[in-house]
Short mmCIF file of C-alpha atoms in Angstrom, two decimals:
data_model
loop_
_atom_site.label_atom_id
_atom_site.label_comp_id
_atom_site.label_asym_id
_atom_site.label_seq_id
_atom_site.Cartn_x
_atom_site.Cartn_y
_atom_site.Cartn_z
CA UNK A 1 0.00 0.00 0.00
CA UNK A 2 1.37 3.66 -1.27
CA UNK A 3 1.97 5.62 1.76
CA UNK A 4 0.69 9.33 1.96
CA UNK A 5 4.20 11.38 0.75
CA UNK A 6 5.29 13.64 3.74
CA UNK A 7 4.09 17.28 2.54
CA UNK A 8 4.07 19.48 6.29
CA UNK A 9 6.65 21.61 4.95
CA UNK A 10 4.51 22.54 1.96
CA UNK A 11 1.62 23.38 4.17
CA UNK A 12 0.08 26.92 2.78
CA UNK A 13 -0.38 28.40 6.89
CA UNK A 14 -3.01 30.89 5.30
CA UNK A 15 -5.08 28.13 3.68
CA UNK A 16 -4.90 26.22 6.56
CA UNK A 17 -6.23 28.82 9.26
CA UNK A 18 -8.85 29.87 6.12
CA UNK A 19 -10.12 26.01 6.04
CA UNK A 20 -10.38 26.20 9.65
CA UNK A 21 -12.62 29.01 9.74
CA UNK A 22 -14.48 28.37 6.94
CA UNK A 23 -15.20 24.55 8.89
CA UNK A 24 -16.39 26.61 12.00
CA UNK A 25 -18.12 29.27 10.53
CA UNK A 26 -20.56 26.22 8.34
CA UNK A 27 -21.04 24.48 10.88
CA UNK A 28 -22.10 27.83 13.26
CA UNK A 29 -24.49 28.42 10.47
CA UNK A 30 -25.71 25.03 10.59
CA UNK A 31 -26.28 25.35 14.36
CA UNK A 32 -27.71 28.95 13.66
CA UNK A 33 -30.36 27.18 11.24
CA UNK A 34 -31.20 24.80 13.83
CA UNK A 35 -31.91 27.34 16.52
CA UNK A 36 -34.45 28.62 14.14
CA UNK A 37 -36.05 25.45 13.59
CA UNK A 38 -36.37 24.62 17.68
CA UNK A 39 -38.43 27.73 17.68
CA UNK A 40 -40.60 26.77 14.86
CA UNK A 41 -42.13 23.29 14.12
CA UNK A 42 -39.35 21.51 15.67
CA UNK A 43 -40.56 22.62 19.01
CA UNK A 44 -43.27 20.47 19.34
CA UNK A 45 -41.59 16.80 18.65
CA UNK A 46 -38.74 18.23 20.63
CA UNK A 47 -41.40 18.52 23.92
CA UNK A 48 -43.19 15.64 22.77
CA UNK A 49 -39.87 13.37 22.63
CA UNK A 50 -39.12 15.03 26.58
CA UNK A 51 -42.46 13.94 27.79
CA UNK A 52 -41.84 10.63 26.14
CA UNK A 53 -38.22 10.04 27.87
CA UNK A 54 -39.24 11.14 31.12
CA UNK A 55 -42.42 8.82 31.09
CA UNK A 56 -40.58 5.79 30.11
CA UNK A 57 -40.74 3.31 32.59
CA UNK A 58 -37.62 1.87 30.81
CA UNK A 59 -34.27 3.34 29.96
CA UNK A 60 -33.69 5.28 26.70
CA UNK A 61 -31.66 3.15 24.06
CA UNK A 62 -29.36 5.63 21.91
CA UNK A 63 -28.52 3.96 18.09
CA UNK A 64 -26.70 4.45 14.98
CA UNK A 65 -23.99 3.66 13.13
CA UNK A 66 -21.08 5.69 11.22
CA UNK A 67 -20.44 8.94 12.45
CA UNK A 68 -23.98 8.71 13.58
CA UNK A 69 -23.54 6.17 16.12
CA UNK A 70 -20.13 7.97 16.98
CA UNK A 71 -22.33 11.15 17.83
CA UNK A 72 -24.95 8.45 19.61
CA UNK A 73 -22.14 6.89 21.59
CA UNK A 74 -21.52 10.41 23.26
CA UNK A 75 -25.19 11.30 23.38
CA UNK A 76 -25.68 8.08 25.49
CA UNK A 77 -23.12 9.26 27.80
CA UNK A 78 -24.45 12.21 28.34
CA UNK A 79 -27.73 11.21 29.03
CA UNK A 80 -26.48 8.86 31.40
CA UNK A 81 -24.73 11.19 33.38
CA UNK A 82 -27.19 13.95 33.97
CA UNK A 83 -29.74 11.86 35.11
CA UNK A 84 -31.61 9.46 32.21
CA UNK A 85 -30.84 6.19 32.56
CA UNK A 86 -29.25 5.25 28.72
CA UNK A 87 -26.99 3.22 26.94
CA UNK A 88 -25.80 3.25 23.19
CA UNK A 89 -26.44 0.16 21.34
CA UNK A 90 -24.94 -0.42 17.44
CA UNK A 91 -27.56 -1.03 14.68
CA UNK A 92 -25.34 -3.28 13.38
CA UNK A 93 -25.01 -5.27 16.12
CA UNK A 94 -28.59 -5.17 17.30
CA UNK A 95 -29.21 -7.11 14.22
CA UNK A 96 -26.88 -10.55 15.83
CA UNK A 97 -28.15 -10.46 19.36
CA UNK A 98 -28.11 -6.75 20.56
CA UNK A 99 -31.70 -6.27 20.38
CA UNK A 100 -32.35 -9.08 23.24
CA UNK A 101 -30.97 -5.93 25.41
CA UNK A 102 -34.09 -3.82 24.59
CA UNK A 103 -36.78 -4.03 26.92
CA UNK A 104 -40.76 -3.45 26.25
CA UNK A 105 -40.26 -0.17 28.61
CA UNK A 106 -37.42 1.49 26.81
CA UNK A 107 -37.34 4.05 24.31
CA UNK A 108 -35.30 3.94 21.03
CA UNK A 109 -33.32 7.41 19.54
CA UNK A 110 -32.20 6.34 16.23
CA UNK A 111 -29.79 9.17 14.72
CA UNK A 112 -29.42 8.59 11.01
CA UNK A 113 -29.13 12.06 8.50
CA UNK A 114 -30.55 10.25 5.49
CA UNK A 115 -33.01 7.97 7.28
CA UNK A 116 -32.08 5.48 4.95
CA UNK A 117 -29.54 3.51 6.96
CA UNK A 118 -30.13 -0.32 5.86
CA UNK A 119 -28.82 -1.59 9.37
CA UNK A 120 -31.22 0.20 11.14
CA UNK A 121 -34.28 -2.21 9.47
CA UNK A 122 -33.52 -4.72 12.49
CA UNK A 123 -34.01 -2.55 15.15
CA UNK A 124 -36.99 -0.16 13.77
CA UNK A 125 -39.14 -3.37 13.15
CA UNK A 126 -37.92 -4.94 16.07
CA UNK A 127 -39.72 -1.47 18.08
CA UNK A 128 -42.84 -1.76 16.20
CA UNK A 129 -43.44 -4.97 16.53
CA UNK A 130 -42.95 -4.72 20.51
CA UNK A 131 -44.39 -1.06 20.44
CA UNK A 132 -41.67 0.17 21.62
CA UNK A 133 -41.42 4.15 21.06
CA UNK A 134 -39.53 5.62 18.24
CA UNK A 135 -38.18 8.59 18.83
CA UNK A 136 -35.97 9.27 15.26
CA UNK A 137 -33.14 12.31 14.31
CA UNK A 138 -32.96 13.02 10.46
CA UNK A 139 -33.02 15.10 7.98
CA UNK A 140 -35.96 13.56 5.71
CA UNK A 141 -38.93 12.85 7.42
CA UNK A 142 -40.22 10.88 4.63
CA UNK A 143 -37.09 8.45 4.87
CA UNK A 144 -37.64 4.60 5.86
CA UNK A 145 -36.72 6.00 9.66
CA UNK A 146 -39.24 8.97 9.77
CA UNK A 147 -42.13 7.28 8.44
CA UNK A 148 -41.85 4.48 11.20
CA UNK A 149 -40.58 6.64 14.06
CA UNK A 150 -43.46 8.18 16.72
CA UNK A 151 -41.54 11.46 16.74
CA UNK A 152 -39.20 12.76 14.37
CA UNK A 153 -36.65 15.27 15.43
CA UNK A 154 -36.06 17.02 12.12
CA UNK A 155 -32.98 18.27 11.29
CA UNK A 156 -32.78 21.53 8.69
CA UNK A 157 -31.14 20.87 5.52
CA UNK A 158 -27.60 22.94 6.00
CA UNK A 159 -24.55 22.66 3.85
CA UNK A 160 -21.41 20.23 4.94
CA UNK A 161 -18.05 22.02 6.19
CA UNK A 162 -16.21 19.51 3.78
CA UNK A 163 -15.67 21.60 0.60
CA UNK A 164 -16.64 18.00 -1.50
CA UNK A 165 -19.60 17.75 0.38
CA UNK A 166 -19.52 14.26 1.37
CA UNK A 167 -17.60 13.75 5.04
CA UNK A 168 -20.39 14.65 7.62
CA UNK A 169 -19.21 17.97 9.76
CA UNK A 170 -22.27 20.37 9.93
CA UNK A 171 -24.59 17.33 9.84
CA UNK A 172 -22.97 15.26 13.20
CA UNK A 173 -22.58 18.96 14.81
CA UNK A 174 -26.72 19.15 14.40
CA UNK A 175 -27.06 15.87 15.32
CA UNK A 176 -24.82 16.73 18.79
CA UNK A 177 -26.89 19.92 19.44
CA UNK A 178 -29.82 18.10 19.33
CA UNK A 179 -28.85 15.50 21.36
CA UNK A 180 -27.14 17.76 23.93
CA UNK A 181 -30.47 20.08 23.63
CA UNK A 182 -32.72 17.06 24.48
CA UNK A 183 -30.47 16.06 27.60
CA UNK A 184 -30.43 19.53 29.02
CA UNK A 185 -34.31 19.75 28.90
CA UNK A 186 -34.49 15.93 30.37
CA UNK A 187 -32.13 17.24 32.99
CA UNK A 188 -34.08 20.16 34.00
CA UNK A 189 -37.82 18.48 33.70
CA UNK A 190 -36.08 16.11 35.92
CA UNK A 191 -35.07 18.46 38.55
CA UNK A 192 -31.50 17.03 38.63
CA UNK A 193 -29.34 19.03 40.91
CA UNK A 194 -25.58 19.25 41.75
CA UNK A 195 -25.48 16.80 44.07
CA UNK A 196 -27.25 14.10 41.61
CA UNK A 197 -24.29 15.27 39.08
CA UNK A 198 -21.71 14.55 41.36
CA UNK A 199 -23.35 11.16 42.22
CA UNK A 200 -22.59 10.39 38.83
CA UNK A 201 -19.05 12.13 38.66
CA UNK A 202 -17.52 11.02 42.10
CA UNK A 203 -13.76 11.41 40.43
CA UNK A 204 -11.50 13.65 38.82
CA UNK A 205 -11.95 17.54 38.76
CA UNK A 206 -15.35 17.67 38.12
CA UNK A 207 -15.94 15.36 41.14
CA UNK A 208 -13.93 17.40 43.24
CA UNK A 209 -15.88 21.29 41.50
CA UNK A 210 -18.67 19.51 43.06
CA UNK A 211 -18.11 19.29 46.67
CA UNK A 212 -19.85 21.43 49.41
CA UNK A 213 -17.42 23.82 50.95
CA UNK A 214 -18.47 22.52 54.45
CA UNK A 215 -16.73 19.19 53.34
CA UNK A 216 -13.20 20.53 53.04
CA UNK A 217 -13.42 23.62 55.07
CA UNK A 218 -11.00 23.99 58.21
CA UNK A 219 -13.41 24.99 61.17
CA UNK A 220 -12.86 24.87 65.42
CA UNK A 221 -9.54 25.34 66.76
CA UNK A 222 -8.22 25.68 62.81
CA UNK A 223 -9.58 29.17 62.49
CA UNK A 224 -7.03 31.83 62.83
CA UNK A 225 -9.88 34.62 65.12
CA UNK A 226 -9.31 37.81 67.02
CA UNK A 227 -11.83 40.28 68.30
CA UNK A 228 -11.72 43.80 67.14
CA UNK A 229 -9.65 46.13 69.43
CA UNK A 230 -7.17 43.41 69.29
CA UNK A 231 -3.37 44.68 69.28
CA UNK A 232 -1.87 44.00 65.85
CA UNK A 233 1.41 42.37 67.62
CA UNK A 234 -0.99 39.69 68.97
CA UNK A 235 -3.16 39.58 65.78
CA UNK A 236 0.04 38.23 63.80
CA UNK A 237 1.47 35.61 66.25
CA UNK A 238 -2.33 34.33 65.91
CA UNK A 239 -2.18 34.63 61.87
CA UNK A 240 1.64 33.39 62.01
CA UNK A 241 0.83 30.06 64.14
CA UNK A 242 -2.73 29.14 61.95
CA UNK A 243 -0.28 29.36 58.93
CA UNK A 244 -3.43 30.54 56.40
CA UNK A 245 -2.16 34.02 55.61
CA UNK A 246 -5.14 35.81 57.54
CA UNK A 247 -6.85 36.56 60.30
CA UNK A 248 -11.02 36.99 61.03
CA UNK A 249 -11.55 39.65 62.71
CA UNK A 250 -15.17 39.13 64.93
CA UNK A 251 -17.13 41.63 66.95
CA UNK A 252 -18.56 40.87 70.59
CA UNK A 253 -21.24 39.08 69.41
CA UNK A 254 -18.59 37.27 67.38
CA UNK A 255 -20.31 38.13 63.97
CA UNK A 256 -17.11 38.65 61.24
CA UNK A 257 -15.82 42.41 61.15
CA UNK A 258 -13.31 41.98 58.92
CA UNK A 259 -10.16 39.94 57.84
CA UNK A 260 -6.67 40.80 57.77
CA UNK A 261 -4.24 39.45 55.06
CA UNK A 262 -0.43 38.70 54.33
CA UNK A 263 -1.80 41.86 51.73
CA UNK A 264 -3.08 44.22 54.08
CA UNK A 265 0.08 43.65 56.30
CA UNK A 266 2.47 44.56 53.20
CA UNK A 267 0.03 47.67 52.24
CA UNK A 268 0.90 49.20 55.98
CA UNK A 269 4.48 47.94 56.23
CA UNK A 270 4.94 52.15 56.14
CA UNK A 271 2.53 52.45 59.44
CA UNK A 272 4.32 51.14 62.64
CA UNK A 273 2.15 48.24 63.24
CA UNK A 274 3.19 47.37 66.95
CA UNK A 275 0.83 50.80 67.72
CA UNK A 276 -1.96 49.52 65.76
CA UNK A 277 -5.10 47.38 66.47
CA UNK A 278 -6.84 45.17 64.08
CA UNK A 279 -9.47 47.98 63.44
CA UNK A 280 -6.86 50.47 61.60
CA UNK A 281 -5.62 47.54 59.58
CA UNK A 282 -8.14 44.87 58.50
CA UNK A 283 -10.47 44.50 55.23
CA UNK A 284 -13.73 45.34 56.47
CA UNK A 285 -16.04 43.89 53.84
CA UNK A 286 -13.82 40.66 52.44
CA UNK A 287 -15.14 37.95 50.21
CA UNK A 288 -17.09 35.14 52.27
CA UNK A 289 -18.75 32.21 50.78
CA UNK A 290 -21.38 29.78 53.01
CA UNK A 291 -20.91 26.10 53.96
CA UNK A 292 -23.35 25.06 51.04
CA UNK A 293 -21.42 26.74 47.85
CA UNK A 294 -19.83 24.13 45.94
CA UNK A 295 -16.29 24.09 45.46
CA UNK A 296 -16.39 25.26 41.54
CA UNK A 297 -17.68 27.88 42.63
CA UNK A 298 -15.85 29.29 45.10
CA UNK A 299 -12.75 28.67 42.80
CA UNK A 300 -14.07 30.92 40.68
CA UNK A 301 -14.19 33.55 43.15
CA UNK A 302 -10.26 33.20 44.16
CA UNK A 303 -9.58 33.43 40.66
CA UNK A 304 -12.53 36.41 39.53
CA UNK A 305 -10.93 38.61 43.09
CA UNK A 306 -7.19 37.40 42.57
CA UNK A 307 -7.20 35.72 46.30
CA UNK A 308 -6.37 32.98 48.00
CA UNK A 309 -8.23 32.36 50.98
CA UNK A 310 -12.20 32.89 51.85
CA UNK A 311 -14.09 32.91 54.96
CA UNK A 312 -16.66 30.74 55.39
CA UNK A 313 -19.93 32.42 56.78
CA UNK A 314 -23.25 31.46 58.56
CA UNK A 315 -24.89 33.82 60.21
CA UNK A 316 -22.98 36.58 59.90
CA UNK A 317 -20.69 34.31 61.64
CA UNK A 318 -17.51 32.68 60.73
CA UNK A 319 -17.42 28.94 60.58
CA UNK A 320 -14.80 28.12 58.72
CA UNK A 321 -12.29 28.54 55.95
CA UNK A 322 -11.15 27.77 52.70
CA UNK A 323 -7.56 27.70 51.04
CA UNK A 324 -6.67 27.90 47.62
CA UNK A 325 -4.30 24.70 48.87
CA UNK A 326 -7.39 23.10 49.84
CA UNK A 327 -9.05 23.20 46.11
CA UNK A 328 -5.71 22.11 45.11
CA UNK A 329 -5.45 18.95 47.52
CA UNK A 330 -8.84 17.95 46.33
CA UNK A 331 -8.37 18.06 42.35
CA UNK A 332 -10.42 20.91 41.67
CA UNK A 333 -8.41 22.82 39.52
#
């Protein structure tokens, strides 16, 4: 077999980054077209096929094959993981044994842009004859798939990024947005929270984003406290032996005043500190988060206010605290 001849260094950078944008700007218009259509008569097999899903007693069974069943693959994922029980299953293979994995209680999304795929006949008979719902994504709704599904989710014609028209770029990105629209909505009709999604995502950094702050937050002894009208001498031997780069500053009724920082001590380096108190020093109105904010959230706060350490509030009342070593330990960034 000839191998492909070795041509990077005759690479045209212009027509490259011109292809590339040309791809992306197609397939925007594609998605563009498709946002029309959700607002027009798409909208009412979209909330049909919802309604369907979510009163299913069964699980939803994603199919394709080709780049379709690539894009069905993910879609079943997706599904899966924000709260609709799914799993992908290959026409192809449906048609030698698959199909025994199809229950009377499940629901069927076939993905096919012509309709026409021949190794879909298995598993399209195989739902009517067990009345199984149909729920099809196409382009023709008078294909071989739309006239046997029970809801067709019509795709808009739109033209391919490939400049030959053949390899399937705007098509697959329709078929994604679709997919990814009709999770979203079966997410939400669901009422899946945060704490279902990290049920499903217990590892890596989006495990960790989704973590209460009361979970990792150092509380009791661990907080580094003073009362206003404390001496700044004894403020930093507190702030020095915590080791968090700050000290809460509380009032009588031990609701937070303020905070000092490693920052507000280098701001009045100038002043001579050992004459201060905390109250000529300290950050009256610092960034505090409560015990229920997940963690991906409150990283984005160190990183919006360029900090590194928040209070954690209840109550007008300091409970705890929150490092940006503590996100760190935990795998959320």
């Amino acid at each position: 077999m000839k191998q492909p001849t070795n041509t990077s260094h005759c690479v045209d950078a212009d027509a490259a980054i011109d292809a590339g944008l040309r791809t992306i700007r197609t397939e925007n218009a594609g998605l563009l077209v498709l946002e029309k259509a959700l607002t027009n008569g798409l909208s009412g097999p979209f909330v049909e096929a919802v309604r369907t899903i979510v009163g299913a007693r069964g699980r939803l069974v994603v199919t394709g094959v080709g780049k379709s069943g690539h894009i069905g693959s993910k879609l079943a994922a997706t599904f899966a993981s924000t709260g609709t029980a799914a799993f992908f299953v290959h026409a192809a293979e449906a048609n030698h044994g698959d199909l025994g994995m199809i229950s009377r209680d499940d629901v069927i999304l076939a993905i096919s842009w012509s309709g026409e795929t021949a190794e879909l006949k298995g598993i399209v008979n195989y739902s009517q004859r067990f009345r199984i719902p149909l729920i099809a994504i196409t382009s023709r709704e008078d294909s071989a798939l739309g006239r046997a599904a029970n809801i067709v989710l019509l795709l808009p014609k739109a033209d391919e990024a490939c400049p030959h028209g053949l390899a399937p770029t705007t098509s697959t990105m329709m078929q994604l947005a679709i997919g990814d629209a009709l999770a979203i909505a079966l997410l939400e009709a669901r009422g899946f929270s945060p704490s279902d999604f990290k049920t499903f995502h217990p590892g890596g950094s989006l495990g960790a984003s989704l973590t209460y702050i009361r979970e990792i937050m150092h509380r009791g002894d661990r907080l580094p406290v003073v009362t206003v009208g404390t001496s700044m001498p004894e403020a930093m031997a507190v702030q020095s032996h915590k080791r968090f780069g700050c000290v809460a500053v509380v009032d009588g009724d031990g609701k937070l005043a303020g905070i000092i920082t490693d920052g507000d001590l280098a701001r009045n380096l100038h002043r001579n500190l050992s004459q201060l108190t905390v109250d000529d020093v300290m950050t009256r109105d610092p960034k505090t988060v409560p015990p229920t904010m997940l963690v991906g959230a409150a990283m984005r706060m160190l990183e919006d206010h360029h900090i590194s350490v928040l209070l954690v509030v209840e109550d007008e009342k300091p409970v705890g605290l929150v490092h940006f070593h503590d996100l760190l330990r935990i795998g959320a960034v």
